[in-house]
mmCIF file of C-alpha atoms in Angstrom:
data_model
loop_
_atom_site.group_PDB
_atom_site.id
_atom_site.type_symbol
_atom_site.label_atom_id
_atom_site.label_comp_id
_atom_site.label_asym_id
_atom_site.label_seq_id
_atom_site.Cartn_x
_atom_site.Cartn_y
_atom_site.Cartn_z
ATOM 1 C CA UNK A 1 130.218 82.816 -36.158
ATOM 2 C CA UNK A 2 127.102 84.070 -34.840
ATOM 3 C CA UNK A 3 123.296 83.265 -36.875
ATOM 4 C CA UNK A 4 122.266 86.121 -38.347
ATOM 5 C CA UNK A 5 118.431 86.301 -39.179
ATOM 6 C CA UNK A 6 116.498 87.987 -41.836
ATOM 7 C CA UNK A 7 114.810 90.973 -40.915
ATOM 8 C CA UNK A 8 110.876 90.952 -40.231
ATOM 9 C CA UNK A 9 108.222 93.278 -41.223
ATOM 10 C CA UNK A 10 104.717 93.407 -40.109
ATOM 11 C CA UNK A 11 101.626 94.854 -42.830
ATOM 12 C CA UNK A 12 98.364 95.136 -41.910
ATOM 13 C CA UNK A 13 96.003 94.748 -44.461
ATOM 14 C CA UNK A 14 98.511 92.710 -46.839
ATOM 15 C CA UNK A 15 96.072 90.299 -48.569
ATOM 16 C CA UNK A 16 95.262 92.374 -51.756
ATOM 17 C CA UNK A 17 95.858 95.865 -53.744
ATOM 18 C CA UNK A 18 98.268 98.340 -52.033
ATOM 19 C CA UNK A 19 99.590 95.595 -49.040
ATOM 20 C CA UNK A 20 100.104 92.635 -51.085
ATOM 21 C CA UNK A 21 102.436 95.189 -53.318
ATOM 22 C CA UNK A 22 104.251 96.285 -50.142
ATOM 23 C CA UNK A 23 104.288 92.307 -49.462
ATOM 24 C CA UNK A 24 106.146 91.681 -52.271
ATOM 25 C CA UNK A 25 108.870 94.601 -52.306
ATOM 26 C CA UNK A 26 109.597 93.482 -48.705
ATOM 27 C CA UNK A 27 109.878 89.644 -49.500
ATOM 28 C CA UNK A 28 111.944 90.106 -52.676
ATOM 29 C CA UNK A 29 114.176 91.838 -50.562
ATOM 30 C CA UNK A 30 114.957 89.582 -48.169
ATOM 31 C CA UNK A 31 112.750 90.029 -45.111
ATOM 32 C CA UNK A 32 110.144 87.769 -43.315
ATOM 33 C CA UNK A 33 106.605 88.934 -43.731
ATOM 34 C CA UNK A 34 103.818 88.302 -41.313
ATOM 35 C CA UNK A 35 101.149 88.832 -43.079
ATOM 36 C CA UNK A 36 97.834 90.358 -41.773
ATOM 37 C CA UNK A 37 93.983 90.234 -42.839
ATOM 38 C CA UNK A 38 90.663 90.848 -42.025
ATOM 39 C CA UNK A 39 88.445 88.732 -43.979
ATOM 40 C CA UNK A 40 90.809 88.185 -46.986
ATOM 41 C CA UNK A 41 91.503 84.901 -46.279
ATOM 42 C CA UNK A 42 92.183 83.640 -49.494
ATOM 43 C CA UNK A 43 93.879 86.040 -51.023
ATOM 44 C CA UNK A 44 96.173 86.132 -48.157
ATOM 45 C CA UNK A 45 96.586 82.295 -48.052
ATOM 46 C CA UNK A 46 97.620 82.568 -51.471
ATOM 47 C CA UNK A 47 99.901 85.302 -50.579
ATOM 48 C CA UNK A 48 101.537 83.218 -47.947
ATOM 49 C CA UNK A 49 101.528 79.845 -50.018
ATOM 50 C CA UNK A 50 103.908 82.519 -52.903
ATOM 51 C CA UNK A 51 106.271 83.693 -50.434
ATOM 52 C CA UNK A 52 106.894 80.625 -48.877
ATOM 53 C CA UNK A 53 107.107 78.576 -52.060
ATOM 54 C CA UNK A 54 110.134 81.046 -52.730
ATOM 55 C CA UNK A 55 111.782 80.801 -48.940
ATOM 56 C CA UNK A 56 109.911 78.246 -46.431
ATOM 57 C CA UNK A 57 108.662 79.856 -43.125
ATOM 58 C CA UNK A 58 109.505 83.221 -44.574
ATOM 59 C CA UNK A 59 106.035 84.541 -44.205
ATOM 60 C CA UNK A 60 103.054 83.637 -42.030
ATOM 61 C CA UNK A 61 99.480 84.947 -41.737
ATOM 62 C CA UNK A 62 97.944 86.560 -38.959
ATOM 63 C CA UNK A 63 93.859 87.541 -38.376
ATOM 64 C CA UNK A 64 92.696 90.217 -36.421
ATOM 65 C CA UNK A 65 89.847 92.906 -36.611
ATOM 66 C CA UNK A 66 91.724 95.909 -35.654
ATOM 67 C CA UNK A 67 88.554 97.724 -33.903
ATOM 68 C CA UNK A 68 89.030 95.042 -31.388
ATOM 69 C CA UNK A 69 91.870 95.833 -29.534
ATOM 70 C CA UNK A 70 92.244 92.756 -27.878
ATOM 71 C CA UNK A 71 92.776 91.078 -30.931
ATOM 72 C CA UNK A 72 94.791 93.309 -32.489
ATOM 73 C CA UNK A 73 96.991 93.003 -29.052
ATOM 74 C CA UNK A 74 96.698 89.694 -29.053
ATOM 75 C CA UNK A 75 97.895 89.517 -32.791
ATOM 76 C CA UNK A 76 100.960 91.976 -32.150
ATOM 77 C CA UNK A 77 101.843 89.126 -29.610
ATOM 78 C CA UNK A 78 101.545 86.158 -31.934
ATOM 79 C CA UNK A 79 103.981 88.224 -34.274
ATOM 80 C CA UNK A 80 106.674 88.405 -31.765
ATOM 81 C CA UNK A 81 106.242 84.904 -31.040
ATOM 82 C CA UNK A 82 106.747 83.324 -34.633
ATOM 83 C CA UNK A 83 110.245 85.061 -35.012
ATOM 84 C CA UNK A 84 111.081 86.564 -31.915
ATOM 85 C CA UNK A 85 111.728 90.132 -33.452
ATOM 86 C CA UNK A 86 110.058 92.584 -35.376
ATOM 87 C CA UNK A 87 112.045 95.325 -37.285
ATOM 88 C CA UNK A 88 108.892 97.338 -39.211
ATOM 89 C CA UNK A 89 105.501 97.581 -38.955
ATOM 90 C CA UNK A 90 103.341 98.884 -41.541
ATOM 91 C CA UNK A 91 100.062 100.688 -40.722
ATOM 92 C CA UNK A 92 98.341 99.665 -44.349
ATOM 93 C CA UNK A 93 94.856 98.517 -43.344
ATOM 94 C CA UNK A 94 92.069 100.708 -43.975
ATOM 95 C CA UNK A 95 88.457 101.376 -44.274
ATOM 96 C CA UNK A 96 87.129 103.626 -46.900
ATOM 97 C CA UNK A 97 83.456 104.555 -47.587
ATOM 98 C CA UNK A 98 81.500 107.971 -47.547
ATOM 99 C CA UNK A 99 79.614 109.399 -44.351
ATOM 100 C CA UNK A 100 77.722 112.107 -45.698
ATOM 101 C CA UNK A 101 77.100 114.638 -42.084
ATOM 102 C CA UNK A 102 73.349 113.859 -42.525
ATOM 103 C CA UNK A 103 72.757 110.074 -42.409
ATOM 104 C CA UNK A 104 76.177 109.360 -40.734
ATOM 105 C CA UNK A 105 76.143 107.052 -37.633
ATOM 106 C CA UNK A 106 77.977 105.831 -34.774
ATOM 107 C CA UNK A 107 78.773 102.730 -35.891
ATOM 108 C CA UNK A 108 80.673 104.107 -38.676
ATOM 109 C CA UNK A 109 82.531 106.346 -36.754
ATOM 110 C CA UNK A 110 83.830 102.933 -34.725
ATOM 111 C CA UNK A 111 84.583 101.332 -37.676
ATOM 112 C CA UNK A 112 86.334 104.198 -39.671
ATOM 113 C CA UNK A 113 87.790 105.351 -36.434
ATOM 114 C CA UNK A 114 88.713 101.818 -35.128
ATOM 115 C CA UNK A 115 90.881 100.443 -38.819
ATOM 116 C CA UNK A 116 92.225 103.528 -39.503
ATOM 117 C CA UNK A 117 93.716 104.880 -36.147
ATOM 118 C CA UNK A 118 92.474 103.250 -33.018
ATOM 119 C CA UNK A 119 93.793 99.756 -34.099
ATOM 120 C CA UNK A 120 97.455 101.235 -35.637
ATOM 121 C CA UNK A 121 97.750 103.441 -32.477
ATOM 122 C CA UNK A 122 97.284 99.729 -30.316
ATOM 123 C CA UNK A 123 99.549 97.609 -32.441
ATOM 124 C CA UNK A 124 102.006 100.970 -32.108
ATOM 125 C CA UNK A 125 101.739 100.309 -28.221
ATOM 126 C CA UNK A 126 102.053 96.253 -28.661
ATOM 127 C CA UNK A 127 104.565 95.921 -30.557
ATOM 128 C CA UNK A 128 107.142 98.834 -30.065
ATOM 129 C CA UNK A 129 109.369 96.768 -27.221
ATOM 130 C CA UNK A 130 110.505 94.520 -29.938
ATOM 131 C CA UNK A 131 110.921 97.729 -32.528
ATOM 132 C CA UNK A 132 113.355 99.656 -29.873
ATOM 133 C CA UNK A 133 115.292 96.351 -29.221
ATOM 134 C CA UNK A 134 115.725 96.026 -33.130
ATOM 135 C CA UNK A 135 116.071 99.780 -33.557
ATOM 136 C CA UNK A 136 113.518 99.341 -36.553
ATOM 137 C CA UNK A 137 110.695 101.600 -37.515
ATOM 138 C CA UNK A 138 106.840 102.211 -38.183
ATOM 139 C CA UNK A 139 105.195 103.243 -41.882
ATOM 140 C CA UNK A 140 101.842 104.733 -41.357
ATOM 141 C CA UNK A 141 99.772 105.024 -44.564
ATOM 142 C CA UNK A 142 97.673 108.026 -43.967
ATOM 143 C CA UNK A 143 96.102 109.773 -47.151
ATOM 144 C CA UNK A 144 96.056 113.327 -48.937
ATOM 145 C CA UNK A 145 92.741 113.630 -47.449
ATOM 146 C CA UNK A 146 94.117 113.991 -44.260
ATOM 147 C CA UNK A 147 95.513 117.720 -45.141
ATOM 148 C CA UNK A 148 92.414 118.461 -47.452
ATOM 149 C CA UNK A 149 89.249 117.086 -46.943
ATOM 150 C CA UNK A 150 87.163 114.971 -49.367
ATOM 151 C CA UNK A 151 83.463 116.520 -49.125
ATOM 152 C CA UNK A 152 81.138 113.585 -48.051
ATOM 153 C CA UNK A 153 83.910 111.285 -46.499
ATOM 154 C CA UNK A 154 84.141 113.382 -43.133
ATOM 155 C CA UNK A 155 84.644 110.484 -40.775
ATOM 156 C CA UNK A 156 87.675 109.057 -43.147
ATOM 157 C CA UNK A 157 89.226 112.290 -43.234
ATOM 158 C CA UNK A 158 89.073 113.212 -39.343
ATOM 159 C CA UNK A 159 90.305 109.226 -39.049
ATOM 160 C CA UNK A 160 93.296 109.985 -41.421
ATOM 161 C CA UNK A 161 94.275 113.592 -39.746
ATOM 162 C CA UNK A 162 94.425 111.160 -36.362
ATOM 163 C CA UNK A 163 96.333 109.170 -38.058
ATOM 164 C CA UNK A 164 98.688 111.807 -39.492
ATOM 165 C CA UNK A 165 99.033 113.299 -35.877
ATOM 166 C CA UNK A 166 100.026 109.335 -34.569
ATOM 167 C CA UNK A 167 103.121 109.002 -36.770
ATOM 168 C CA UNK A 168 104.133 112.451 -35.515
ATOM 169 C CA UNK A 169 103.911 112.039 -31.981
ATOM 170 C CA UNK A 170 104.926 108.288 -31.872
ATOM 171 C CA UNK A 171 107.951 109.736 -34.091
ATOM 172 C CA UNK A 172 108.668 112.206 -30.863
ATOM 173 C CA UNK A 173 107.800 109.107 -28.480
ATOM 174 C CA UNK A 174 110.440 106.542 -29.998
ATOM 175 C CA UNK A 175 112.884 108.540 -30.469
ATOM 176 C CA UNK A 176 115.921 108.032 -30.686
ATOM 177 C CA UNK A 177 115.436 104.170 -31.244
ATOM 178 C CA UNK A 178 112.647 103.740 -33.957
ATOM 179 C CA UNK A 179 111.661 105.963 -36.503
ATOM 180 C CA UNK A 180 108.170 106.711 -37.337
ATOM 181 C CA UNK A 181 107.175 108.211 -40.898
ATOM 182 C CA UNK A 182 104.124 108.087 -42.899
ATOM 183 C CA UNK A 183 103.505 107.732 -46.801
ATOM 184 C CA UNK A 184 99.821 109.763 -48.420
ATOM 185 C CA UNK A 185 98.967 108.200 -51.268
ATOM 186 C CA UNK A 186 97.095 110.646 -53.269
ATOM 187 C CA UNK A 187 95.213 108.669 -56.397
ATOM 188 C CA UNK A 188 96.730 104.748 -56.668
ATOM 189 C CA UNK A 189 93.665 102.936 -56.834
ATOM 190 C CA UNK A 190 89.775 103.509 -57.142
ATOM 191 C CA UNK A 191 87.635 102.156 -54.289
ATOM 192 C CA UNK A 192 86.809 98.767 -54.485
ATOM 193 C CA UNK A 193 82.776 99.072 -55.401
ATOM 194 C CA UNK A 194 82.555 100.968 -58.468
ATOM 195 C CA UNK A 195 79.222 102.634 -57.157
ATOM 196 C CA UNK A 196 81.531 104.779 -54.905
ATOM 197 C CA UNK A 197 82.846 106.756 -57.888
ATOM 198 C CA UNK A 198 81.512 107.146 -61.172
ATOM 199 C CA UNK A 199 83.501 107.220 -64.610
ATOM 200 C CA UNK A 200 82.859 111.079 -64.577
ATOM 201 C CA UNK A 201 83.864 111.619 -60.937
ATOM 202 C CA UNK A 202 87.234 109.711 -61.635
ATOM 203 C CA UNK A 203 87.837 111.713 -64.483
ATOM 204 C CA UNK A 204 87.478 114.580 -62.404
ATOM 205 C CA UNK A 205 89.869 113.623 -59.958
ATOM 206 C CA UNK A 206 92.651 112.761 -62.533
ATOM 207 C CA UNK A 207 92.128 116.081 -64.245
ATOM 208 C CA UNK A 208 93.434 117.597 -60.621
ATOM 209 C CA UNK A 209 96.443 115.720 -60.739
ATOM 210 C CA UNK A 210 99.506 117.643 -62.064
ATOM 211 C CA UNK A 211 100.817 114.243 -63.574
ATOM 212 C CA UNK A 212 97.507 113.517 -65.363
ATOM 213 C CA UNK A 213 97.681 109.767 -64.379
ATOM 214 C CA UNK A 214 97.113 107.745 -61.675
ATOM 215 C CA UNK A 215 99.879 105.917 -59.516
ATOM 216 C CA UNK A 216 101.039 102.671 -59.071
ATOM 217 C CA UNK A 217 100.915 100.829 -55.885
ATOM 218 C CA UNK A 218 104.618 99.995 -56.672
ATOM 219 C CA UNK A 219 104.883 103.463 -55.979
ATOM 220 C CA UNK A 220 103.252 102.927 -52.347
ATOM 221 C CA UNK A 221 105.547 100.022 -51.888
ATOM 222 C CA UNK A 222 108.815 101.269 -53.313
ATOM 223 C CA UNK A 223 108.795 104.449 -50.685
ATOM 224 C CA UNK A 224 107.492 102.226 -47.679
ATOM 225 C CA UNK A 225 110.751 100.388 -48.234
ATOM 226 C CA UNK A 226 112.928 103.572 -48.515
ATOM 227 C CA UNK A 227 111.566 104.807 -45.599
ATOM 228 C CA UNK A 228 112.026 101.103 -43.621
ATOM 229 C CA UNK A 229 115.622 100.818 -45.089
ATOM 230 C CA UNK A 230 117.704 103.556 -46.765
ATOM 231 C CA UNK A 231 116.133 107.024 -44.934
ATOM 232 C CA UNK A 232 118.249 106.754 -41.538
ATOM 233 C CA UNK A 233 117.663 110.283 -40.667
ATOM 234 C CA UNK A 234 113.861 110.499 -41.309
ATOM 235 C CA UNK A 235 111.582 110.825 -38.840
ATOM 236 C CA UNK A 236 108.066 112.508 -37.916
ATOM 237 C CA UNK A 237 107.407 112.736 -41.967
ATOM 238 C CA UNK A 238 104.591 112.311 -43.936
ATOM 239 C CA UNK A 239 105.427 111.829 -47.781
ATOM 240 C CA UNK A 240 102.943 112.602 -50.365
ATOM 241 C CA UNK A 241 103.065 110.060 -53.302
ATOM 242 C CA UNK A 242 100.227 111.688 -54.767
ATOM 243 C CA UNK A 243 101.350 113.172 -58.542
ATOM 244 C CA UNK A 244 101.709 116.422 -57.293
ATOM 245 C CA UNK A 245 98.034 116.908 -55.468
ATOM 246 C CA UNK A 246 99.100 118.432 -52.953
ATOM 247 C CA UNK A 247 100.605 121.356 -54.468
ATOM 248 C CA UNK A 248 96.931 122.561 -54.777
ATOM 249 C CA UNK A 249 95.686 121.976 -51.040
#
């Protein structure tokens, strides 16, 4: 009887808050995780030390910068290598700040520009061989921003809307073999420096939520593995997990 092999999924940006959930749903379920981070290390390591503890050699860690295409190439590579297949690849990473039109500069254009689309759209390109041999698919996690703009955060937005219009053409691209879909999260979790948003501004937000709550990232994580696994005849689609949001952009 022939080996089979568990299934392996790529996340970038896995270490902490909406990736590590992903992460998890993934390895609970049975697949390999290669796990990758920027600067995260710990966290990640930790991450890693978890899974494994559960399964040996079922996940691994991988570092790149993704505004460095070379390493995110060469990282794509080192994937491929450890098990020789890749059947998803999840386009989590992401940089978030605001670029107000007056003081923005070019330097966060590269950065903004180079996590959130330039490095996805190069890993895309790396690793899709091994995707069309395994007939798998990519999860691109764009935002509700992308649609509907937040004032102040132009450079995210434009980055996002790039990265709307990747999963939709790389869903054209692949086809037939791999699917490509992408998951906005509206309001899961507040940036990650508190000075970003004040009580009053978050407040403000929630109140435009038809739910009157925030989500979950188990909600992220939950629909990036119904779109890896059970959604066969999805393609080109960007879900909003966003507690209704979008019915008012």
């Amino acid at each position: 009887m022939e080996k089979t092999y568990p299934p392996v999924v790529l996340i970038t940006g896995s270490a902490r808050r909406i990736g590590a959930e992903i992460a998890r749903i993934f390895h609970c379920n049975n697949f390999d995780v290669a796990l990758h981070y920027n600067s995260s290390s710990n966290e990640v390591r930790a991450l890693e030390k978890e899974f494994n503890t559960v399964r040996p050699n079922s996940a691994k860690i991988f570092q790149a910068q993704l505004t460095n295409t070379s390493a995110v190439k060469e990282m794509g590579q080192k994937v491929l290598s450890w098990k020789s297949q890749l059947n998803v690849l999840i386009n989590n990473a992401s940089s978030f700040y605001p670029t107000p039109l007056v003081d923005a500069n070019e330097e966060q254009w590269d950065n903004l520009i180079g996590s959130n689309l330039k490095g996805p759209y190069f890993l895309c390109q790396t690793v899709a061989p091994a995707l069309q041999k395994s007939r798998g698919s990519i999860i691109t996690v764009a935002d509700i921003y992308a649609r509907s703009p937040l004032k102040g955060y132009s450079i995210y937005c434009i980055a996002k809307a790039g990265n709307a219009m990747l999963t939709k053409s790389l869903a054209k691209e692949l086809a037939p073999n791999v699917r490509v879909n992408g998951i906005a999260p509206g309001v899961i979790l507040w940036p990650n420096t508190d000075e970003q948003m004040s009580d009053e501004t978050k407040q403000q937000v929630i109140d435009k939520v038809p739910l009157k709550r925030t989500g979950n990232p188990l909600d992220i994580a939950n629909t990036a593995y119904f779109l890896a696994t059970s959604a066969s005849y999805i393609t080109g689609q960007i879900i909003s997990v966003d507690g209704g949001s979008s019915l008012y952009s």
